[in-house]
Amino acid sequence: MSVRQWKVAFVVGLAATAAPALGPIAAPLGEATQSSIPDFSGIWWHQSLPGMEPPASGPGPVTNLVRRKDNGESDYNQLVGNYRNPILKPHAAEVVKRYGEVALGGEVAPSPANQCWPEPLPFIYKNFAIQLLQQPHQVTILYEQDHEVRHVRMNQQHSVPLTPSWYGDSVGRYEGDTLVIDTVGTRPDRKYAMVDLFGTPFTEKLHVVERYRLIDFEEAKEGLARDAKENWRPVGPARSTGKHLQVHFTVDDDGVFTTPWTGTVTYGRGADDWPEIVCAENVKKYYEPDTDVPTAARLDF
């Protein structure tokens, strides 16, 4: 097992122990009553890499061309994106192809995750664990790696004028038992501007709509089966058989993609411990070549 696999297996081991309408939310919607708001509290884990589950049908995310020989899953030790995926415009396909050639050459291509940079949607689904902190005016989403945090303003319009930011401008609303989050304004002028571990780029037009919903294990099985067919699960199948949290997301960016595409991430219950996992800003990593430390000419907060 490589050092990188060991690190991933350690984190996942902690967890194992225990098509929506696209278009910006144009106006505030009436607030849901307290009794109708779903309770997403607690820690939710998924246990797979690269992380996104392709949809049952229709356009889906870029997936790995390199498969494990034992079971056909994505080979996480060599991430080579399928640049032939029809969702990619020609220039984007070329970016993905070049990114994969780095992995085929035996190196680890840089990404927001291994270079200690903020992870945009939907790249951020790579993180194994999340917590949703629900308040009437906002939902705060915590990720267990690198202290990443997203703030979702509830029942609000997108800011005008919109100032692009690391995670974009997110506004949300409840639709019955579903939390809908609409995100635009993610900064593309950054190093490692990619929506997945295959180097797929994005532009200022990136628009992501997420739908968070609690589902029973029987309903979750379908997404978990798609996950098991595609992704690497170092510690085997999930052990949780109770409620699951499923995120169905739609990605649109006509600067990169030929069509909107969808995917899901299905979280179950795992350990209640919240591990502190920090991407050390050390240019002499012990498991990769020298890395670039994020720098800025001035503070952006």
Tab-separated table of C-alpha atoms in Angstrom:
chain	number	residue	atom	x	y	z
A	1	MET	CA	0.000	0.000	0.000
A	2	SER	CA	1.358	3.408	-0.950
A	3	VAL	CA	1.677	6.218	1.612
A	4	ARG	CA	-1.168	8.052	-0.054
A	5	GLN	CA	-3.391	4.963	0.167
A	6	TRP	CA	-2.450	4.555	3.833
A	7	LYS	CA	-3.476	8.116	4.618
A	8	VAL	CA	-6.807	7.676	2.836
A	9	ALA	CA	-7.468	4.293	4.422
A	10	PHE	CA	-6.794	5.747	7.888
A	11	VAL	CA	-9.371	8.501	7.402
A	12	VAL	CA	-11.947	6.183	5.865
A	13	GLY	CA	-11.371	3.666	8.617
A	14	LEU	CA	-12.498	6.270	11.135
A	15	ALA	CA	-15.729	6.647	9.206
A	16	ALA	CA	-16.367	2.911	8.947
A	17	THR	CA	-16.110	2.269	12.620
A	18	ALA	CA	-19.157	3.074	14.006
A	19	ALA	CA	-33.041	16.358	-12.669
A	20	PRO	CA	-33.733	19.543	-10.773
A	21	ALA	CA	-34.581	22.707	-12.649
A	22	LEU	CA	-31.413	24.587	-13.439
A	23	GLY	CA	-31.352	28.351	-13.164
A	24	PRO	CA	-30.407	30.762	-10.422
A	25	ILE	CA	-32.724	31.272	-7.508
A	26	ALA	CA	-34.042	34.631	-8.624
A	27	ALA	CA	-36.002	35.752	-5.570
A	28	PRO	CA	-36.436	34.913	-1.898
A	29	LEU	CA	-38.958	32.175	-1.222
A	30	GLY	CA	-41.229	31.868	1.768
A	31	GLU	CA	-39.507	30.376	4.793
A	32	ALA	CA	-40.440	26.800	5.692
A	33	THR	CA	-42.099	26.225	9.029
A	34	GLN	CA	-39.829	24.865	11.750
A	35	SER	CA	-41.743	21.579	11.915
A	36	SER	CA	-41.295	20.929	8.177
A	37	ILE	CA	-37.522	21.472	8.078
A	38	PRO	CA	-35.562	18.208	7.849
A	39	ASP	CA	-32.976	17.607	10.572
A	40	PHE	CA	-29.557	17.027	9.003
A	41	SER	CA	-27.656	17.215	12.296
A	42	GLY	CA	-24.762	14.920	13.126
A	43	ILE	CA	-21.771	13.693	11.176
A	44	TRP	CA	-22.267	12.101	7.755
A	45	TRP	CA	-19.637	10.018	5.971
A	46	HIS	CA	-19.088	8.626	2.507
A	47	GLN	CA	-16.237	6.186	2.051
A	48	SER	CA	-15.259	6.342	-1.604
A	49	LEU	CA	-12.763	7.976	-3.928
A	50	PRO	CA	-12.757	9.881	-6.182
A	51	GLY	CA	-16.169	10.449	-4.566
A	52	MET	CA	-18.898	11.341	-7.061
A	53	GLU	CA	-21.437	8.716	-8.090
A	54	PRO	CA	-22.343	8.839	-11.802
A	55	PRO	CA	-26.094	9.121	-12.422
A	56	ALA	CA	-28.236	6.099	-13.249
A	57	SER	CA	-28.756	7.631	-16.690
A	58	GLY	CA	-27.951	10.780	-18.620
A	59	PRO	CA	-24.824	12.955	-18.726
A	60	GLY	CA	-22.494	12.398	-15.794
A	61	PRO	CA	-19.088	13.446	-14.478
A	62	VAL	CA	-15.700	12.603	-15.918
A	63	THR	CA	-14.624	9.174	-14.652
A	64	ASN	CA	-11.340	7.307	-14.477
A	65	LEU	CA	-10.033	5.472	-17.533
A	66	VAL	CA	-7.690	3.409	-15.347
A	67	ARG	CA	-9.494	0.591	-13.576
A	68	ARG	CA	-8.442	-1.868	-10.917
A	69	LYS	CA	-7.892	-5.314	-12.403
A	70	ASP	CA	-9.507	-7.170	-9.516
A	71	ASN	CA	-12.928	-5.529	-9.587
A	72	GLY	CA	-13.006	-2.814	-12.256
A	73	GLU	CA	-13.258	0.090	-9.808
A	74	SER	CA	-11.482	3.384	-10.361
A	75	ASP	CA	-7.772	2.978	-9.648
A	76	TYR	CA	-7.127	5.820	-7.219
A	77	ASN	CA	-3.366	5.389	-7.585
A	78	GLN	CA	-3.594	6.518	-11.212
A	79	LEU	CA	-6.202	9.162	-11.997
A	80	VAL	CA	-6.639	9.495	-15.760
A	81	GLY	CA	-9.866	11.248	-16.689
A	82	ASN	CA	-12.016	10.099	-19.581
A	83	TYR	CA	-11.391	13.022	-21.922
A	84	ARG	CA	-13.778	11.400	-24.419
A	85	ASN	CA	-16.776	12.102	-22.176
A	86	PRO	CA	-19.241	13.986	-24.421
A	87	ILE	CA	-19.953	16.576	-21.726
A	88	LEU	CA	-16.521	18.123	-22.435
A	89	LYS	CA	-15.983	20.805	-25.044
A	90	PRO	CA	-12.826	20.206	-27.132
A	91	HIS	CA	-10.566	22.584	-25.205
A	92	ALA	CA	-11.707	21.127	-21.873
A	93	ALA	CA	-11.155	17.598	-23.143
A	94	GLU	CA	-7.586	18.559	-24.032
A	95	VAL	CA	-6.999	19.875	-20.496
A	96	VAL	CA	-8.258	16.598	-19.001
A	97	LYS	CA	-6.127	14.586	-21.415
A	98	ARG	CA	-2.947	16.487	-20.520
A	99	TYR	CA	-3.719	16.167	-16.817
A	100	GLY	CA	-4.069	12.413	-17.167
A	101	GLU	CA	-0.770	12.159	-19.004
A	102	VAL	CA	0.952	13.362	-15.828
A	103	ALA	CA	-0.499	10.388	-13.933
A	104	LEU	CA	0.416	8.000	-16.747
A	105	GLY	CA	3.969	9.310	-16.427
A	106	GLY	CA	4.074	8.077	-12.837
A	107	GLU	CA	3.637	11.419	-11.064
A	108	VAL	CA	0.874	12.805	-8.865
A	109	ALA	CA	-0.790	15.709	-10.657
A	110	PRO	CA	-1.382	18.796	-8.478
A	111	SER	CA	-4.909	19.479	-7.258
A	112	PRO	CA	-6.553	21.704	-4.641
A	113	ALA	CA	-6.491	18.745	-2.237
A	114	ASN	CA	-2.789	17.921	-2.395
A	115	GLN	CA	-1.692	21.543	-2.773
A	116	CYS	CA	-3.623	22.904	0.238
A	117	TRP	CA	-5.965	25.152	-1.740
A	118	PRO	CA	-9.720	25.716	-1.247
A	119	GLU	CA	-11.763	23.054	-3.015
A	120	PRO	CA	-14.642	24.313	-5.186
A	121	LEU	CA	-17.901	22.530	-5.917
A	122	PRO	CA	-18.181	19.720	-6.807
A	123	PHE	CA	-14.501	18.851	-6.138
A	124	ILE	CA	-15.152	19.315	-2.432
A	125	TYR	CA	-17.231	16.109	-2.344
A	126	LYS	CA	-13.885	14.319	-2.181
A	127	ASN	CA	-13.965	15.007	1.567
A	128	PHE	CA	-15.263	12.008	3.467
A	129	ALA	CA	-17.262	13.696	6.219
A	130	ILE	CA	-19.600	16.673	6.485
A	131	GLN	CA	-21.713	18.381	9.115
A	132	LEU	CA	-24.637	20.692	8.354
A	133	LEU	CA	-25.368	23.335	10.994
A	134	GLN	CA	-28.900	24.628	10.403
A	135	GLN	CA	-30.030	28.086	11.483
A	136	PRO	CA	-33.040	30.069	10.245
A	137	HIS	CA	-30.852	32.552	8.361
A	138	GLN	CA	-28.098	30.230	7.149
A	139	VAL	CA	-26.808	26.690	6.789
A	140	THR	CA	-23.120	26.154	7.501
A	141	ILE	CA	-21.434	23.117	5.944
A	142	LEU	CA	-18.257	21.822	7.585
A	143	TYR	CA	-15.830	19.423	5.916
A	144	GLU	CA	-13.430	17.313	7.951
A	145	GLN	CA	-10.322	18.032	5.894
A	146	ASP	CA	-8.390	21.293	5.906
A	147	HIS	CA	-11.007	23.254	7.895
A	148	GLU	CA	-13.092	23.969	4.800
A	149	VAL	CA	-16.399	25.732	5.464
A	150	ARG	CA	-19.275	26.848	3.261
A	151	HIS	CA	-21.921	29.400	4.269
A	152	VAL	CA	-25.373	29.205	2.671
A	153	ARG	CA	-27.682	32.206	3.065
A	154	MET	CA	-31.270	31.068	3.374
A	155	ASN	CA	-34.197	32.550	1.437
A	156	GLN	CA	-32.039	35.220	-0.166
A	157	GLN	CA	-31.112	36.320	-3.665
A	158	HIS	CA	-27.596	36.066	-5.006
A	159	SER	CA	-25.548	39.144	-4.200
A	160	VAL	CA	-25.666	41.986	-6.727
A	161	PRO	CA	-23.060	42.879	-7.710
A	162	LEU	CA	-21.560	39.432	-7.216
A	163	THR	CA	-17.988	39.214	-5.967
A	164	PRO	CA	-16.440	35.845	-6.941
A	165	SER	CA	-15.109	33.849	-3.995
A	166	TRP	CA	-13.358	30.538	-3.278
A	167	TYR	CA	-16.584	28.588	-2.675
A	168	GLY	CA	-18.949	30.824	-4.591
A	169	ASP	CA	-22.117	32.618	-3.477
A	170	SER	CA	-24.559	30.030	-2.105
A	171	VAL	CA	-28.241	30.666	-1.374
A	172	GLY	CA	-30.683	28.040	-0.178
A	173	ARG	CA	-34.276	27.180	0.517
A	174	TYR	CA	-36.252	24.201	1.762
A	175	GLU	CA	-38.581	22.403	-0.619
A	176	GLY	CA	-40.515	20.010	1.603
A	177	ASP	CA	-38.002	17.457	2.878
A	178	THR	CA	-35.197	18.771	0.636
A	179	LEU	CA	-32.590	21.486	1.149
A	180	VAL	CA	-31.854	23.130	-2.201
A	181	ILE	CA	-28.612	25.101	-2.530
A	182	ASP	CA	-27.820	27.233	-5.571
A	183	THR	CA	-24.180	28.323	-6.035
A	184	VAL	CA	-22.661	30.746	-8.551
A	185	GLY	CA	-19.673	33.071	-8.511
A	186	THR	CA	-16.886	30.579	-7.824
A	187	ARG	CA	-13.466	32.092	-8.541
A	188	PRO	CA	-11.813	30.528	-11.610
A	189	ASP	CA	-8.734	32.824	-11.433
A	190	ARG	CA	-6.794	30.534	-9.124
A	191	LYS	CA	-4.274	27.749	-9.298
A	192	TYR	CA	-5.748	24.277	-9.647
A	193	ALA	CA	-9.148	25.501	-10.843
A	194	MET	CA	-10.851	22.154	-11.363
A	195	VAL	CA	-14.160	20.516	-10.490
A	196	ASP	CA	-12.764	17.013	-9.974
A	197	LEU	CA	-9.589	14.994	-9.431
A	198	PHE	CA	-9.131	14.627	-13.200
A	199	GLY	CA	-8.312	18.279	-13.800
A	200	THR	CA	-11.641	19.182	-15.440
A	201	PRO	CA	-11.596	23.012	-15.578
A	202	PHE	CA	-14.340	25.511	-14.896
A	203	THR	CA	-15.028	29.154	-15.740
A	204	GLU	CA	-16.816	32.080	-14.130
A	205	LYS	CA	-20.051	30.585	-15.517
A	206	LEU	CA	-19.957	27.591	-13.156
A	207	HIS	CA	-23.390	27.021	-11.649
A	208	VAL	CA	-24.126	24.173	-9.231
A	209	VAL	CA	-27.500	23.214	-7.775
A	210	GLU	CA	-27.483	20.750	-4.853
A	211	ARG	CA	-30.430	18.913	-3.316
A	212	TYR	CA	-29.862	17.413	0.164
A	213	ARG	CA	-32.396	14.813	1.340
A	214	LEU	CA	-32.635	12.155	4.063
A	215	ILE	CA	-33.479	8.722	2.684
A	216	ASP	CA	-33.965	5.236	4.098
A	217	PHE	CA	-31.321	2.564	3.557
A	218	GLU	CA	-33.486	0.733	1.021
A	219	GLU	CA	-33.628	3.853	-1.142
A	220	ALA	CA	-29.935	4.540	-0.580
A	221	LYS	CA	-28.944	1.126	-1.947
A	222	GLU	CA	-29.286	2.294	-5.540
A	223	GLY	CA	-26.810	5.142	-5.141
A	224	LEU	CA	-24.467	2.997	-3.065
A	225	ALA	CA	-24.491	0.368	-5.819
A	226	ARG	CA	-23.506	2.975	-8.419
A	227	ASP	CA	-20.828	4.145	-6.037
A	228	ALA	CA	-19.434	0.635	-5.544
A	229	LYS	CA	-19.313	0.045	-9.292
A	230	GLU	CA	-17.364	3.227	-9.987
A	231	ASN	CA	-15.371	4.313	-6.945
A	232	TRP	CA	-12.631	2.877	-4.771
A	233	ARG	CA	-13.810	1.973	-1.282
A	234	PRO	CA	-10.666	1.070	0.687
A	235	VAL	CA	-12.430	-0.481	3.679
A	236	GLY	CA	-15.223	-2.307	1.889
A	237	PRO	CA	-18.992	-1.648	1.959
A	238	ALA	CA	-20.576	0.884	4.269
A	239	ARG	CA	-21.774	-0.527	7.588
A	240	SER	CA	-24.584	1.919	8.223
A	241	THR	CA	-28.074	0.601	7.468
A	242	GLY	CA	-30.079	3.464	8.940
A	243	LYS	CA	-30.886	6.846	7.493
A	244	HIS	CA	-28.625	8.194	4.760
A	245	LEU	CA	-28.047	11.702	3.451
A	246	GLN	CA	-27.985	11.915	-0.331
A	247	VAL	CA	-26.846	14.943	-2.306
A	248	HIS	CA	-28.084	15.118	-5.878
A	249	PHE	CA	-26.254	17.845	-7.774
A	250	THR	CA	-26.393	19.420	-11.215
A	251	VAL	CA	-23.401	21.185	-12.776
A	252	ASP	CA	-23.639	23.694	-15.613
A	253	ASP	CA	-20.851	25.753	-17.200
A	254	ASP	CA	-21.234	26.419	-20.905
A	255	GLY	CA	-17.661	27.683	-21.000
A	256	VAL	CA	-16.513	24.091	-20.451
A	257	PHE	CA	-19.410	21.664	-20.840
A	258	THR	CA	-21.662	20.847	-23.787
A	259	THR	CA	-24.609	20.151	-21.478
A	260	PRO	CA	-25.506	20.245	-17.799
A	261	TRP	CA	-24.635	16.990	-16.027
A	262	THR	CA	-25.577	15.349	-12.760
A	263	GLY	CA	-24.304	13.050	-10.051
A	264	THR	CA	-24.937	12.037	-6.472
A	265	VAL	CA	-23.021	11.517	-3.234
A	266	THR	CA	-24.587	9.184	-0.661
A	267	TYR	CA	-23.529	9.607	2.972
A	268	GLY	CA	-24.207	7.234	5.856
A	269	ARG	CA	-23.532	7.351	9.570
A	270	GLY	CA	-20.067	6.446	10.812
A	271	ALA	CA	-17.838	7.482	13.673
A	272	ASP	CA	-18.957	10.406	15.794
A	273	ASP	CA	-15.362	11.562	16.105
A	274	TRP	CA	-14.439	14.599	14.028
A	275	PRO	CA	-10.790	14.122	13.043
A	276	GLU	CA	-8.574	17.134	12.521
A	277	ILE	CA	-6.911	16.672	9.142
A	278	VAL	CA	-4.672	19.538	8.113
A	279	CYS	CA	-2.954	20.001	4.772
A	280	ALA	CA	0.440	21.167	6.011
A	281	GLU	CA	1.830	24.105	4.085
A	282	ASN	CA	5.248	22.499	3.838
A	283	VAL	CA	7.140	22.704	0.570
A	284	LYS	CA	9.098	19.559	1.485
A	285	LYS	CA	6.387	16.943	1.645
A	286	TYR	CA	7.582	13.460	2.438
A	287	TYR	CA	5.321	11.718	-0.076
A	288	GLU	CA	5.340	14.056	-3.097
A	289	PRO	CA	7.735	16.381	-4.911
A	290	ASP	CA	8.092	19.964	-3.716
A	291	THR	CA	4.770	21.795	-3.609
A	292	ASP	CA	3.723	25.387	-4.050
A	293	VAL	CA	2.427	27.134	-0.940
A	294	PRO	CA	-0.604	29.389	-1.550
A	295	THR	CA	0.396	33.039	-1.552
A	296	ALA	CA	-1.387	36.338	-2.101
A	297	ALA	CA	-0.235	39.901	-2.646
A	298	ARG	CA	-2.918	41.094	-0.197
A	299	LEU	CA	-5.558	39.657	2.084
A	300	ASP	CA	-8.776	38.654	0.332
A	301	PHE	CA	-10.943	38.499	3.440
